[in-house]
C-alpha cells in the first residue's frame, strides 16, 4: 500500500482525491493546503492541515497546485525521503526541489461537479530515477489503465496539443453558443454535430475528417458568414481559422 500526501485543495486535487479514495494499492493519508474552507471538504475523509511544516511521512507527495506555486510547495518537502511529484502538463521535472522527484500528469479536463472515470485517463509519468519511476507507475495504475512514461519535453508538447484540442475547441463551442443565443436558436441543435465531430476522430485522422466551406474553398459561403457577423473579434477569428484551413488543403482543391 502506497501512502500519499496530497498538496493542494483545488479542482484537480478533488478529482485526484476521489479517484484514489476508491483505489486499491494507494491511500491518501493527508491533504495539505492554505485554504481552510477548501480543506473542510477533505476533512471528512482524512487528516488535513494548512501548516506546511507539519506534513506526514509518506511514500509519495503529490503536488496539485497552480504551476507557479509548484517550486515553492516542493521546498517544504526537500528533506522528505519519499517521492515528490507534481501533476502539471506544462512544468518540467526539475522545478521540484527534492532529491527524489517525479511527475504524475493526468491528461484530461476537469470541471467541478462532473464525475470523471479515471481508469480511461492517460497518466503520464516521469521521474529522476528508475526506482521512483516504478513507484509512480504503480501509483498511476491504481487509478488508470493507461500509464505511460513521457519526458518533460514530450509532456510540454503534449500539453500544448491538449490546449488546441480542448481549450481552444471549447472556446469555439462558446462562440457558437453565443451566436445561437443572439439569434434565439437553441444550442441543443448543435450538440449532435459536436458529438459526431468528436466521434469521427476516434477512427480517422482529423485532417481527413475536415469539412466545411474553408475546406472546399467556398468563397461565397465564407463571405456570407462574414457579413452575418457583427462582432469584429468573431470576424477576425473566422478569417484566421478559415485562412489556416484553406492553406492546409489548397493543394488538394
JSON list of C-alpha atoms in Angstrom, two decimals:
[
{"chain": "A", "resi": 1, "resn": "UNK", "atom": "CA", "xyz": [0.00, 0.00, 0.00]},
{"chain": "A", "resi": 2, "resn": "UNK", "atom": "CA", "xyz": [1.41, 3.36, -1.07]},
{"chain": "A", "resi": 3, "resn": "UNK", "atom": "CA", "xyz": [0.79, 6.19, 1.38]},
{"chain": "A", "resi": 4, "resn": "UNK", "atom": "CA", "xyz": [0.21, 9.52, -0.36]},
{"chain": "A", "resi": 5, "resn": "UNK", "atom": "CA", "xyz": [0.10, 13.10, 0.88]},
{"chain": "A", "resi": 6, "resn": "UNK", "atom": "CA", "xyz": [-1.85, 15.39, -1.45]},
{"chain": "A", "resi": 7, "resn": "UNK", "atom": "CA", "xyz": [-0.78, 19.02, -1.52]},
{"chain": "A", "resi": 8, "resn": "UNK", "atom": "CA", "xyz": [-3.47, 21.30, -2.93]},
{"chain": "A", "resi": 9, "resn": "UNK", "atom": "CA", "xyz": [-7.20, 21.76, -2.49]},
{"chain": "A", "resi": 10, "resn": "UNK", "atom": "CA", "xyz": [-8.37, 22.91, -5.91]},
{"chain": "A", "resi": 11, "resn": "UNK", "atom": "CA", "xyz": [-10.30, 21.29, -8.71]},
{"chain": "A", "resi": 12, "resn": "UNK", "atom": "CA", "xyz": [-7.65, 18.74, -9.75]},
{"chain": "A", "resi": 13, "resn": "UNK", "atom": "CA", "xyz": [-6.87, 17.89, -6.12]},
{"chain": "A", "resi": 14, "resn": "UNK", "atom": "CA", "xyz": [-10.52, 17.00, -5.51]},
{"chain": "A", "resi": 15, "resn": "UNK", "atom": "CA", "xyz": [-10.69, 14.78, -8.58]},
{"chain": "A", "resi": 16, "resn": "UNK", "atom": "CA", "xyz": [-7.45, 13.03, -7.60]},
{"chain": "A", "resi": 17, "resn": "UNK", "atom": "CA", "xyz": [-8.69, 12.56, -4.06]},
{"chain": "A", "resi": 18, "resn": "UNK", "atom": "CA", "xyz": [-11.94, 10.99, -5.25]},
{"chain": "A", "resi": 19, "resn": "UNK", "atom": "CA", "xyz": [-10.07, 8.69, -7.63]},
{"chain": "A", "resi": 20, "resn": "UNK", "atom": "CA", "xyz": [-7.64, 7.44, -5.00]},
{"chain": "A", "resi": 21, "resn": "UNK", "atom": "CA", "xyz": [-10.38, 7.12, -2.38]},
{"chain": "A", "resi": 22, "resn": "UNK", "atom": "CA", "xyz": [-11.74, 4.05, -4.17]},
{"chain": "A", "resi": 23, "resn": "UNK", "atom": "CA", "xyz": [-8.37, 2.76, -5.43]},
{"chain": "A", "resi": 24, "resn": "UNK", "atom": "CA", "xyz": [-6.64, -0.38, -4.27]},
{"chain": "A", "resi": 25, "resn": "UNK", "atom": "CA", "xyz": [-2.93, -0.17, -3.57]},
{"chain": "A", "resi": 26, "resn": "UNK", "atom": "CA", "xyz": [-2.78, 3.52, -2.59]},
{"chain": "A", "resi": 27, "resn": "UNK", "atom": "CA", "xyz": [-4.23, 5.69, 0.16]},
{"chain": "A", "resi": 28, "resn": "UNK", "atom": "CA", "xyz": [-4.22, 9.45, 0.68]},
{"chain": "A", "resi": 29, "resn": "UNK", "atom": "CA", "xyz": [-3.33, 9.90, 4.34]},
{"chain": "A", "resi": 30, "resn": "UNK", "atom": "CA", "xyz": [-3.27, 13.70, 4.46]},
{"chain": "A", "resi": 31, "resn": "UNK", "atom": "CA", "xyz": [-4.30, 16.74, 2.43]},
{"chain": "A", "resi": 32, "resn": "UNK", "atom": "CA", "xyz": [-2.29, 19.94, 2.90]},
{"chain": "A", "resi": 33, "resn": "UNK", "atom": "CA", "xyz": [-3.38, 23.35, 1.64]},
{"chain": "A", "resi": 34, "resn": "UNK", "atom": "CA", "xyz": [-3.62, 27.01, 2.57]},
{"chain": "A", "resi": 35, "resn": "UNK", "atom": "CA", "xyz": [-7.37, 27.49, 2.20]},
{"chain": "A", "resi": 36, "resn": "UNK", "atom": "CA", "xyz": [-9.21, 26.35, 5.33]},
{"chain": "A", "resi": 37, "resn": "UNK", "atom": "CA", "xyz": [-12.61, 26.46, 3.63]},
{"chain": "A", "resi": 38, "resn": "UNK", "atom": "CA", "xyz": [-11.41, 24.16, 0.85]},
{"chain": "A", "resi": 39, "resn": "UNK", "atom": "CA", "xyz": [-9.69, 21.86, 3.36]},
{"chain": "A", "resi": 40, "resn": "UNK", "atom": "CA", "xyz": [-13.00, 21.31, 5.15]},
{"chain": "A", "resi": 41, "resn": "UNK", "atom": "CA", "xyz": [-14.25, 19.29, 2.15]},
{"chain": "A", "resi": 42, "resn": "UNK", "atom": "CA", "xyz": [-11.38, 16.82, 2.60]},
{"chain": "A", "resi": 43, "resn": "UNK", "atom": "CA", "xyz": [-11.53, 16.76, 6.42]},
{"chain": "A", "resi": 44, "resn": "UNK", "atom": "CA", "xyz": [-14.46, 14.34, 6.44]},
{"chain": "A", "resi": 45, "resn": "UNK", "atom": "CA", "xyz": [-12.30, 11.70, 4.78]},
{"chain": "A", "resi": 46, "resn": "UNK", "atom": "CA", "xyz": [-8.71, 12.09, 6.01]},
{"chain": "A", "resi": 47, "resn": "UNK", "atom": "CA", "xyz": [-6.33, 14.25, 8.03]},
{"chain": "A", "resi": 48, "resn": "UNK", "atom": "CA", "xyz": [-5.88, 17.81, 6.80]},
{"chain": "A", "resi": 49, "resn": "UNK", "atom": "CA", "xyz": [-3.51, 20.66, 7.59]},
{"chain": "A", "resi": 50, "resn": "UNK", "atom": "CA", "xyz": [-2.79, 24.21, 6.49]},
{"chain": "A", "resi": 51, "resn": "UNK", "atom": "CA", "xyz": [0.66, 24.06, 8.11]},
{"chain": "A", "resi": 52, "resn": "UNK", "atom": "CA", "xyz": [3.31, 23.08, 5.55]},
{"chain": "A", "resi": 53, "resn": "UNK", "atom": "CA", "xyz": [5.77, 22.32, 8.34]},
{"chain": "A", "resi": 54, "resn": "UNK", "atom": "CA", "xyz": [3.57, 19.51, 9.67]},
{"chain": "A", "resi": 55, "resn": "UNK", "atom": "CA", "xyz": [3.40, 17.18, 6.69]},
{"chain": "A", "resi": 56, "resn": "UNK", "atom": "CA", "xyz": [3.06, 13.46, 7.35]},
{"chain": "A", "resi": 57, "resn": "UNK", "atom": "CA", "xyz": [5.67, 10.92, 6.28]},
{"chain": "A", "resi": 58, "resn": "UNK", "atom": "CA", "xyz": [4.59, 9.24, 3.04]},
{"chain": "A", "resi": 59, "resn": "UNK", "atom": "CA", "xyz": [5.80, 7.25, 0.04]},
{"chain": "A", "resi": 60, "resn": "UNK", "atom": "CA", "xyz": [4.64, 9.91, -2.44]},
{"chain": "A", "resi": 61, "resn": "UNK", "atom": "CA", "xyz": [3.92, 13.61, -2.06]},
{"chain": "A", "resi": 62, "resn": "UNK", "atom": "CA", "xyz": [1.59, 14.63, -4.87]},
{"chain": "A", "resi": 63, "resn": "UNK", "atom": "CA", "xyz": [1.56, 18.37, -5.63]},
{"chain": "A", "resi": 64, "resn": "UNK", "atom": "CA", "xyz": [-1.66, 19.57, -7.28]},
{"chain": "A", "resi": 65, "resn": "UNK", "atom": "CA", "xyz": [-1.36, 23.36, -7.15]},
{"chain": "A", "resi": 66, "resn": "UNK", "atom": "CA", "xyz": [-1.01, 26.17, -9.69]},
{"chain": "A", "resi": 67, "resn": "UNK", "atom": "CA", "xyz": [2.08, 25.83, -11.87]},
{"chain": "A", "resi": 68, "resn": "UNK", "atom": "CA", "xyz": [3.78, 28.93, -10.46]},
{"chain": "A", "resi": 69, "resn": "UNK", "atom": "CA", "xyz": [3.46, 27.56, -6.90]},
{"chain": "A", "resi": 70, "resn": "UNK", "atom": "CA", "xyz": [4.97, 24.10, -7.50]},
{"chain": "A", "resi": 71, "resn": "UNK", "atom": "CA", "xyz": [8.56, 25.14, -6.79]},
{"chain": "A", "resi": 72, "resn": "UNK", "atom": "CA", "xyz": [7.60, 26.89, -3.55]},
{"chain": "A", "resi": 73, "resn": "UNK", "atom": "CA", "xyz": [5.49, 24.00, -2.28]},
{"chain": "A", "resi": 74, "resn": "UNK", "atom": "CA", "xyz": [8.16, 21.44, -3.16]},
{"chain": "A", "resi": 75, "resn": "UNK", "atom": "CA", "xyz": [10.59, 23.42, -1.00]},
{"chain": "A", "resi": 76, "resn": "UNK", "atom": "CA", "xyz": [8.67, 22.26, 2.10]},
{"chain": "A", "resi": 77, "resn": "UNK", "atom": "CA", "xyz": [9.37, 18.67, 1.03]},
{"chain": "A", "resi": 78, "resn": "UNK", "atom": "CA", "xyz": [13.06, 18.96, 0.19]},
{"chain": "A", "resi": 79, "resn": "UNK", "atom": "CA", "xyz": [14.14, 16.90, 3.21]},
{"chain": "A", "resi": 80, "resn": "UNK", "atom": "CA", "xyz": [11.49, 14.21, 2.82]},
{"chain": "A", "resi": 81, "resn": "UNK", "atom": "CA", "xyz": [12.59, 10.69, 1.87]},
{"chain": "A", "resi": 82, "resn": "UNK", "atom": "CA", "xyz": [9.52, 9.99, -0.26]},
{"chain": "A", "resi": 83, "resn": "UNK", "atom": "CA", "xyz": [9.00, 10.89, -3.91]},
{"chain": "A", "resi": 84, "resn": "UNK", "atom": "CA", "xyz": [7.85, 14.46, -4.58]},
{"chain": "A", "resi": 85, "resn": "UNK", "atom": "CA", "xyz": [5.78, 14.62, -7.79]},
{"chain": "A", "resi": 86, "resn": "UNK", "atom": "CA", "xyz": [3.81, 17.39, -9.45]},
{"chain": "A", "resi": 87, "resn": "UNK", "atom": "CA", "xyz": [0.74, 16.90, -11.66]},
{"chain": "A", "resi": 88, "resn": "UNK", "atom": "CA", "xyz": [1.33, 19.63, -14.26]},
{"chain": "A", "resi": 89, "resn": "UNK", "atom": "CA", "xyz": [1.48, 19.13, -18.00]},
{"chain": "A", "resi": 90, "resn": "UNK", "atom": "CA", "xyz": [3.42, 22.33, -18.61]},
{"chain": "A", "resi": 91, "resn": "UNK", "atom": "CA", "xyz": [6.15, 22.30, -15.95]},
{"chain": "A", "resi": 92, "resn": "UNK", "atom": "CA", "xyz": [9.46, 20.47, -16.14]},
{"chain": "A", "resi": 93, "resn": "UNK", "atom": "CA", "xyz": [10.57, 17.80, -13.72]},
{"chain": "A", "resi": 94, "resn": "UNK", "atom": "CA", "xyz": [13.38, 19.97, -12.37]},
{"chain": "A", "resi": 95, "resn": "UNK", "atom": "CA", "xyz": [11.01, 22.60, -10.96]},
{"chain": "A", "resi": 96, "resn": "UNK", "atom": "CA", "xyz": [10.74, 20.31, -7.92]},
{"chain": "A", "resi": 97, "resn": "UNK", "atom": "CA", "xyz": [13.23, 20.96, -5.11]},
{"chain": "A", "resi": 98, "resn": "UNK", "atom": "CA", "xyz": [13.76, 17.42, -3.84]},
{"chain": "A", "resi": 99, "resn": "UNK", "atom": "CA", "xyz": [16.16, 14.53, -4.35]},
{"chain": "A", "resi": 100, "resn": "UNK", "atom": "CA", "xyz": [13.53, 12.03, -5.49]},
{"chain": "A", "resi": 101, "resn": "UNK", "atom": "CA", "xyz": [11.23, 13.83, -7.87]},
{"chain": "A", "resi": 102, "resn": "UNK", "atom": "CA", "xyz": [8.71, 12.96, -10.50]},
{"chain": "A", "resi": 103, "resn": "UNK", "atom": "CA", "xyz": [5.61, 13.84, -12.47]},
{"chain": "A", "resi": 104, "resn": "UNK", "atom": "CA", "xyz": [2.20, 12.20, -12.48]},
{"chain": "A", "resi": 105, "resn": "UNK", "atom": "CA", "xyz": [0.18, 14.11, -15.08]},
{"chain": "A", "resi": 106, "resn": "UNK", "atom": "CA", "xyz": [-3.43, 13.08, -15.77]},
{"chain": "A", "resi": 107, "resn": "UNK", "atom": "CA", "xyz": [-4.21, 14.15, -19.34]},
{"chain": "A", "resi": 108, "resn": "UNK", "atom": "CA", "xyz": [-7.82, 15.26, -19.03]},
{"chain": "A", "resi": 109, "resn": "UNK", "atom": "CA", "xyz": [-10.01, 18.31, -18.50]},
{"chain": "A", "resi": 110, "resn": "UNK", "atom": "CA", "xyz": [-11.51, 18.56, -15.01]},
{"chain": "A", "resi": 111, "resn": "UNK", "atom": "CA", "xyz": [-14.60, 20.59, -14.11]},
{"chain": "A", "resi": 112, "resn": "UNK", "atom": "CA", "xyz": [-16.28, 20.95, -10.75]},
{"chain": "A", "resi": 113, "resn": "UNK", "atom": "CA", "xyz": [-19.39, 18.84, -10.32]},
{"chain": "A", "resi": 114, "resn": "UNK", "atom": "CA", "xyz": [-18.53, 16.48, -13.16]},
{"chain": "A", "resi": 115, "resn": "UNK", "atom": "CA", "xyz": [-17.52, 12.89, -12.41]},
{"chain": "A", "resi": 116, "resn": "UNK", "atom": "CA", "xyz": [-14.55, 11.52, -14.34]},
{"chain": "A", "resi": 117, "resn": "UNK", "atom": "CA", "xyz": [-13.76, 7.85, -14.94]},
{"chain": "A", "resi": 118, "resn": "UNK", "atom": "CA", "xyz": [-10.06, 7.86, -14.12]},
{"chain": "A", "resi": 119, "resn": "UNK", "atom": "CA", "xyz": [-9.47, 4.38, -15.50]},
{"chain": "A", "resi": 120, "resn": "UNK", "atom": "CA", "xyz": [-9.76, 5.80, -19.03]},
{"chain": "A", "resi": 121, "resn": "UNK", "atom": "CA", "xyz": [-7.46, 8.79, -18.45]},
{"chain": "A", "resi": 122, "resn": "UNK", "atom": "CA", "xyz": [-3.87, 8.61, -19.77]},
{"chain": "A", "resi": 123, "resn": "UNK", "atom": "CA", "xyz": [-1.44, 9.13, -16.88]},
{"chain": "A", "resi": 124, "resn": "UNK", "atom": "CA", "xyz": [1.95, 10.47, -17.99]},
{"chain": "A", "resi": 125, "resn": "UNK", "atom": "CA", "xyz": [4.79, 9.70, -15.58]},
{"chain": "A", "resi": 126, "resn": "UNK", "atom": "CA", "xyz": [8.40, 10.83, -15.34]},
{"chain": "A", "resi": 127, "resn": "UNK", "atom": "CA", "xyz": [10.97, 10.53, -12.55]},
{"chain": "A", "resi": 128, "resn": "UNK", "atom": "CA", "xyz": [14.53, 11.39, -11.60]},
{"chain": "A", "resi": 129, "resn": "UNK", "atom": "CA", "xyz": [15.49, 7.71, -11.13]},
{"chain": "A", "resi": 130, "resn": "UNK", "atom": "CA", "xyz": [14.24, 4.25, -12.08]},
{"chain": "A", "resi": 131, "resn": "UNK", "atom": "CA", "xyz": [13.04, 3.34, -8.58]},
{"chain": "A", "resi": 132, "resn": "UNK", "atom": "CA", "xyz": [10.89, 6.47, -8.37]},
{"chain": "A", "resi": 133, "resn": "UNK", "atom": "CA", "xyz": [9.57, 5.84, -11.88]},
{"chain": "A", "resi": 134, "resn": "UNK", "atom": "CA", "xyz": [8.45, 2.34, -10.86]},
{"chain": "A", "resi": 135, "resn": "UNK", "atom": "CA", "xyz": [6.65, 3.72, -7.80]},
{"chain": "A", "resi": 136, "resn": "UNK", "atom": "CA", "xyz": [4.87, 6.45, -9.77]},
{"chain": "A", "resi": 137, "resn": "UNK", "atom": "CA", "xyz": [3.89, 3.94, -12.47]},
{"chain": "A", "resi": 138, "resn": "UNK", "atom": "CA", "xyz": [2.46, 1.71, -9.75]},
{"chain": "A", "resi": 139, "resn": "UNK", "atom": "CA", "xyz": [0.61, 4.69, -8.27]},
{"chain": "A", "resi": 140, "resn": "UNK", "atom": "CA", "xyz": [-0.80, 5.67, -11.66]},
{"chain": "A", "resi": 141, "resn": "UNK", "atom": "CA", "xyz": [-2.01, 2.14, -12.29]},
{"chain": "A", "resi": 142, "resn": "UNK", "atom": "CA", "xyz": [-4.02, 2.28, -9.07]},
{"chain": "A", "resi": 143, "resn": "UNK", "atom": "CA", "xyz": [-6.46, 4.62, -10.83]},
{"chain": "A", "resi": 144, "resn": "UNK", "atom": "CA", "xyz": [-5.81, 4.28, -14.58]},
{"chain": "A", "resi": 145, "resn": "UNK", "atom": "CA", "xyz": [-5.42, 1.52, -17.15]},
{"chain": "A", "resi": 146, "resn": "UNK", "atom": "CA", "xyz": [-3.25, 3.76, -19.32]},
{"chain": "A", "resi": 147, "resn": "UNK", "atom": "CA", "xyz": [0.05, 4.81, -17.71]},
{"chain": "A", "resi": 148, "resn": "UNK", "atom": "CA", "xyz": [2.91, 5.92, -19.97]},
{"chain": "A", "resi": 149, "resn": "UNK", "atom": "CA", "xyz": [6.42, 7.21, -19.41]},
{"chain": "A", "resi": 150, "resn": "UNK", "atom": "CA", "xyz": [6.79, 10.61, -21.10]},
{"chain": "A", "resi": 151, "resn": "UNK", "atom": "CA", "xyz": [9.68, 13.01, -20.51]},
{"chain": "A", "resi": 152, "resn": "UNK", "atom": "CA", "xyz": [9.38, 16.74, -19.81]},
{"chain": "A", "resi": 153, "resn": "UNK", "atom": "CA", "xyz": [9.93, 17.85, -23.41]},
{"chain": "A", "resi": 154, "resn": "UNK", "atom": "CA", "xyz": [7.33, 15.41, -24.77]},
{"chain": "A", "resi": 155, "resn": "UNK", "atom": "CA", "xyz": [4.87, 16.26, -22.00]},
{"chain": "A", "resi": 156, "resn": "UNK", "atom": "CA", "xyz": [5.09, 20.02, -22.62]},
{"chain": "A", "resi": 157, "resn": "UNK", "atom": "CA", "xyz": [4.41, 19.45, -26.33]},
{"chain": "A", "resi": 158, "resn": "UNK", "atom": "CA", "xyz": [1.56, 17.10, -25.43]},
{"chain": "A", "resi": 159, "resn": "UNK", "atom": "CA", "xyz": [0.13, 19.75, -23.13]},
{"chain": "A", "resi": 160, "resn": "UNK", "atom": "CA", "xyz": [0.33, 22.27, -25.98]},
{"chain": "A", "resi": 161, "resn": "UNK", "atom": "CA", "xyz": [-1.55, 19.85, -28.23]},
{"chain": "A", "resi": 162, "resn": "UNK", "atom": "CA", "xyz": [-4.14, 19.42, -25.46]},
{"chain": "A", "resi": 163, "resn": "UNK", "atom": "CA", "xyz": [-4.69, 23.20, -25.35]},
{"chain": "A", "resi": 164, "resn": "UNK", "atom": "CA", "xyz": [-5.53, 23.15, -29.06]},
{"chain": "A", "resi": 165, "resn": "UNK", "atom": "CA", "xyz": [-7.89, 20.15, -28.98]},
{"chain": "A", "resi": 166, "resn": "UNK", "atom": "CA", "xyz": [-9.59, 21.02, -25.69]},
{"chain": "A", "resi": 167, "resn": "UNK", "atom": "CA", "xyz": [-9.26, 24.63, -24.52]},
{"chain": "A", "resi": 168, "resn": "UNK", "atom": "CA", "xyz": [-9.41, 26.27, -27.94]},
{"chain": "A", "resi": 169, "resn": "UNK", "atom": "CA", "xyz": [-12.11, 23.91, -29.18]},
{"chain": "A", "resi": 170, "resn": "UNK", "atom": "CA", "xyz": [-14.24, 24.54, -26.11]},
{"chain": "A", "resi": 171, "resn": "UNK", "atom": "CA", "xyz": [-13.86, 28.29, -26.63]},
{"chain": "A", "resi": 172, "resn": "UNK", "atom": "CA", "xyz": [-15.19, 27.84, -30.17]},
{"chain": "A", "resi": 173, "resn": "UNK", "atom": "CA", "xyz": [-18.15, 25.98, -28.67]},
{"chain": "A", "resi": 174, "resn": "UNK", "atom": "CA", "xyz": [-18.82, 29.08, -26.55]},
{"chain": "A", "resi": 175, "resn": "UNK", "atom": "CA", "xyz": [-18.65, 31.29, -29.65]},
{"chain": "A", "resi": 176, "resn": "UNK", "atom": "CA", "xyz": [-21.19, 29.02, -31.35]},
{"chain": "A", "resi": 177, "resn": "UNK", "atom": "CA", "xyz": [-23.38, 29.12, -28.26]},
{"chain": "A", "resi": 178, "resn": "UNK", "atom": "CA", "xyz": [-23.30, 32.92, -28.15]},
{"chain": "A", "resi": 179, "resn": "UNK", "atom": "CA", "xyz": [-24.33, 33.12, -31.83]},
{"chain": "A", "resi": 180, "resn": "UNK", "atom": "CA", "xyz": [-27.26, 30.83, -31.08]},
{"chain": "A", "resi": 181, "resn": "UNK", "atom": "CA", "xyz": [-28.32, 32.89, -28.07]},
{"chain": "A", "resi": 182, "resn": "UNK", "atom": "CA", "xyz": [-28.05, 36.15, -30.03]},
{"chain": "A", "resi": 183, "resn": "UNK", "atom": "CA", "xyz": [-30.41, 34.76, -32.67]},
{"chain": "A", "resi": 184, "resn": "UNK", "atom": "CA", "xyz": [-32.86, 32.91, -30.44]},
{"chain": "A", "resi": 185, "resn": "UNK", "atom": "CA", "xyz": [-31.76, 29.47, -31.68]},
{"chain": "A", "resi": 186, "resn": "UNK", "atom": "CA", "xyz": [-31.24, 26.52, -29.33]},
{"chain": "A", "resi": 187, "resn": "UNK", "atom": "CA", "xyz": [-27.62, 25.45, -28.82]},
{"chain": "A", "resi": 188, "resn": "UNK", "atom": "CA", "xyz": [-29.03, 21.92, -28.37]},
{"chain": "A", "resi": 189, "resn": "UNK", "atom": "CA", "xyz": [-29.34, 21.72, -32.17]},
{"chain": "A", "resi": 190, "resn": "UNK", "atom": "CA", "xyz": [-25.53, 21.77, -32.47]},
{"chain": "A", "resi": 191, "resn": "UNK", "atom": "CA", "xyz": [-24.82, 19.02, -29.94]},
{"chain": "A", "resi": 192, "resn": "UNK", "atom": "CA", "xyz": [-25.26, 16.07, -32.35]},
{"chain": "A", "resi": 193, "resn": "UNK", "atom": "CA", "xyz": [-22.79, 17.79, -34.68]},
{"chain": "A", "resi": 194, "resn": "UNK", "atom": "CA", "xyz": [-20.30, 18.31, -31.83]},
{"chain": "A", "resi": 195, "resn": "UNK", "atom": "CA", "xyz": [-20.65, 14.67, -30.83]},
{"chain": "A", "resi": 196, "resn": "UNK", "atom": "CA", "xyz": [-20.16, 13.35, -34.38]},
{"chain": "A", "resi": 197, "resn": "UNK", "atom": "CA", "xyz": [-17.08, 15.55, -34.84]},
{"chain": "A", "resi": 198, "resn": "UNK", "atom": "CA", "xyz": [-15.53, 14.08, -31.70]},
{"chain": "A", "resi": 199, "resn": "UNK", "atom": "CA", "xyz": [-16.50, 10.53, -32.62]},
{"chain": "A", "resi": 200, "resn": "UNK", "atom": "CA", "xyz": [-15.05, 10.77, -36.13]},
{"chain": "A", "resi": 201, "resn": "UNK", "atom": "CA", "xyz": [-11.53, 11.42, -34.90]},
{"chain": "A", "resi": 202, "resn": "UNK", "atom": "CA", "xyz": [-11.67, 8.22, -32.84]},
{"chain": "A", "resi": 203, "resn": "UNK", "atom": "CA", "xyz": [-11.44, 6.24, -36.09]},
{"chain": "A", "resi": 204, "resn": "UNK", "atom": "CA", "xyz": [-9.93, 8.62, -38.65]},
{"chain": "A", "resi": 205, "resn": "UNK", "atom": "CA", "xyz": [-7.33, 11.37, -38.92]},
{"chain": "A", "resi": 206, "resn": "UNK", "atom": "CA", "xyz": [-8.63, 14.86, -38.08]},
{"chain": "A", "resi": 207, "resn": "UNK", "atom": "CA", "xyz": [-7.05, 16.09, -41.28]},
{"chain": "A", "resi": 208, "resn": "UNK", "atom": "CA", "xyz": [-9.14, 13.64, -43.33]},
{"chain": "A", "resi": 209, "resn": "UNK", "atom": "CA", "xyz": [-12.24, 14.43, -41.29]},
{"chain": "A", "resi": 210, "resn": "UNK", "atom": "CA", "xyz": [-12.16, 18.16, -42.07]},
{"chain": "A", "resi": 211, "resn": "UNK", "atom": "CA", "xyz": [-15.23, 19.52, -43.86]},
{"chain": "A", "resi": 212, "resn": "UNK", "atom": "CA", "xyz": [-16.83, 22.93, -44.33]},
{"chain": "A", "resi": 213, "resn": "UNK", "atom": "CA", "xyz": [-16.67, 25.98, -46.62]},
{"chain": "A", "resi": 214, "resn": "UNK", "atom": "CA", "xyz": [-12.98, 26.75, -45.96]},
{"chain": "A", "resi": 215, "resn": "UNK", "atom": "CA", "xyz": [-12.02, 23.13, -46.70]},
{"chain": "A", "resi": 216, "resn": "UNK", "atom": "CA", "xyz": [-13.68, 23.31, -50.14]},
{"chain": "A", "resi": 217, "resn": "UNK", "atom": "CA", "xyz": [-12.76, 26.99, -50.63]},
{"chain": "A", "resi": 218, "resn": "UNK", "atom": "CA", "xyz": [-16.39, 28.07, -50.89]},
{"chain": "A", "resi": 219, "resn": "UNK", "atom": "CA", "xyz": [-15.78, 31.82, -51.15]},
{"chain": "A", "resi": 220, "resn": "UNK", "atom": "CA", "xyz": [-19.47, 32.74, -51.43]},
{"chain": "A", "resi": 221, "resn": "UNK", "atom": "CA", "xyz": [-20.42, 30.97, -48.20]},
{"chain": "A", "resi": 222, "resn": "UNK", "atom": "CA", "xyz": [-17.47, 32.40, -46.29]},
{"chain": "A", "resi": 223, "resn": "UNK", "atom": "CA", "xyz": [-18.26, 35.93, -47.43]},
{"chain": "A", "resi": 224, "resn": "UNK", "atom": "CA", "xyz": [-21.87, 35.48, -46.38]},
{"chain": "A", "resi": 225, "resn": "UNK", "atom": "CA", "xyz": [-20.75, 34.31, -42.93]},
{"chain": "A", "resi": 226, "resn": "UNK", "atom": "CA", "xyz": [-18.51, 37.34, -42.52]},
{"chain": "A", "resi": 227, "resn": "UNK", "atom": "CA", "xyz": [-21.39, 39.66, -43.42]},
{"chain": "A", "resi": 228, "resn": "UNK", "atom": "CA", "xyz": [-23.58, 37.97, -40.81]},
{"chain": "A", "resi": 229, "resn": "UNK", "atom": "CA", "xyz": [-21.00, 38.53, -38.08]},
{"chain": "A", "resi": 230, "resn": "UNK", "atom": "CA", "xyz": [-21.31, 41.91, -36.37]},
{"chain": "A", "resi": 231, "resn": "UNK", "atom": "CA", "xyz": [-18.63, 41.35, -33.74]},
{"chain": "A", "resi": 232, "resn": "UNK", "atom": "CA", "xyz": [-15.14, 42.26, -35.05]},
{"chain": "A", "resi": 233, "resn": "UNK", "atom": "CA", "xyz": [-13.48, 39.73, -32.76]},
{"chain": "A", "resi": 234, "resn": "UNK", "atom": "CA", "xyz": [-15.60, 36.92, -34.21]},
{"chain": "A", "resi": 235, "resn": "UNK", "atom": "CA", "xyz": [-14.87, 38.16, -37.74]},
{"chain": "A", "resi": 236, "resn": "UNK", "atom": "CA", "xyz": [-11.13, 38.08, -37.05]},
{"chain": "A", "resi": 237, "resn": "UNK", "atom": "CA", "xyz": [-11.39, 34.60, -35.57]},
{"chain": "A", "resi": 238, "resn": "UNK", "atom": "CA", "xyz": [-13.44, 33.32, -38.51]},
{"chain": "A", "resi": 239, "resn": "UNK", "atom": "CA", "xyz": [-10.99, 34.78, -41.04]},
{"chain": "A", "resi": 240, "resn": "UNK", "atom": "CA", "xyz": [-7.93, 33.43, -39.21]},
{"chain": "A", "resi": 241, "resn": "UNK", "atom": "CA", "xyz": [-9.26, 29.89, -38.95]},
{"chain": "A", "resi": 242, "resn": "UNK", "atom": "CA", "xyz": [-10.66, 29.85, -42.47]},
{"chain": "A", "resi": 243, "resn": "UNK", "atom": "CA", "xyz": [-7.34, 31.01, -43.89]},
{"chain": "A", "resi": 244, "resn": "UNK", "atom": "CA", "xyz": [-5.46, 28.35, -41.94]},
{"chain": "A", "resi": 245, "resn": "UNK", "atom": "CA", "xyz": [-7.80, 25.63, -43.23]},
{"chain": "A", "resi": 246, "resn": "UNK", "atom": "CA", "xyz": [-7.62, 26.88, -46.83]},
{"chain": "A", "resi": 247, "resn": "UNK", "atom": "CA", "xyz": [-3.82, 26.96, -46.77]},
{"chain": "A", "resi": 248, "resn": "UNK", "atom": "CA", "xyz": [-3.71, 23.43, -45.37]},
{"chain": "A", "resi": 249, "resn": "UNK", "atom": "CA", "xyz": [-5.88, 22.00, -48.14]},
{"chain": "A", "resi": 250, "resn": "UNK", "atom": "CA", "xyz": [-5.18, 24.31, -51.09]},
{"chain": "A", "resi": 251, "resn": "UNK", "atom": "CA", "xyz": [-3.07, 21.70, -52.91]},
{"chain": "A", "resi": 252, "resn": "UNK", "atom": "CA", "xyz": [-5.97, 19.26, -52.80]},
{"chain": "A", "resi": 253, "resn": "UNK", "atom": "CA", "xyz": [-8.56, 21.64, -54.32]}
]
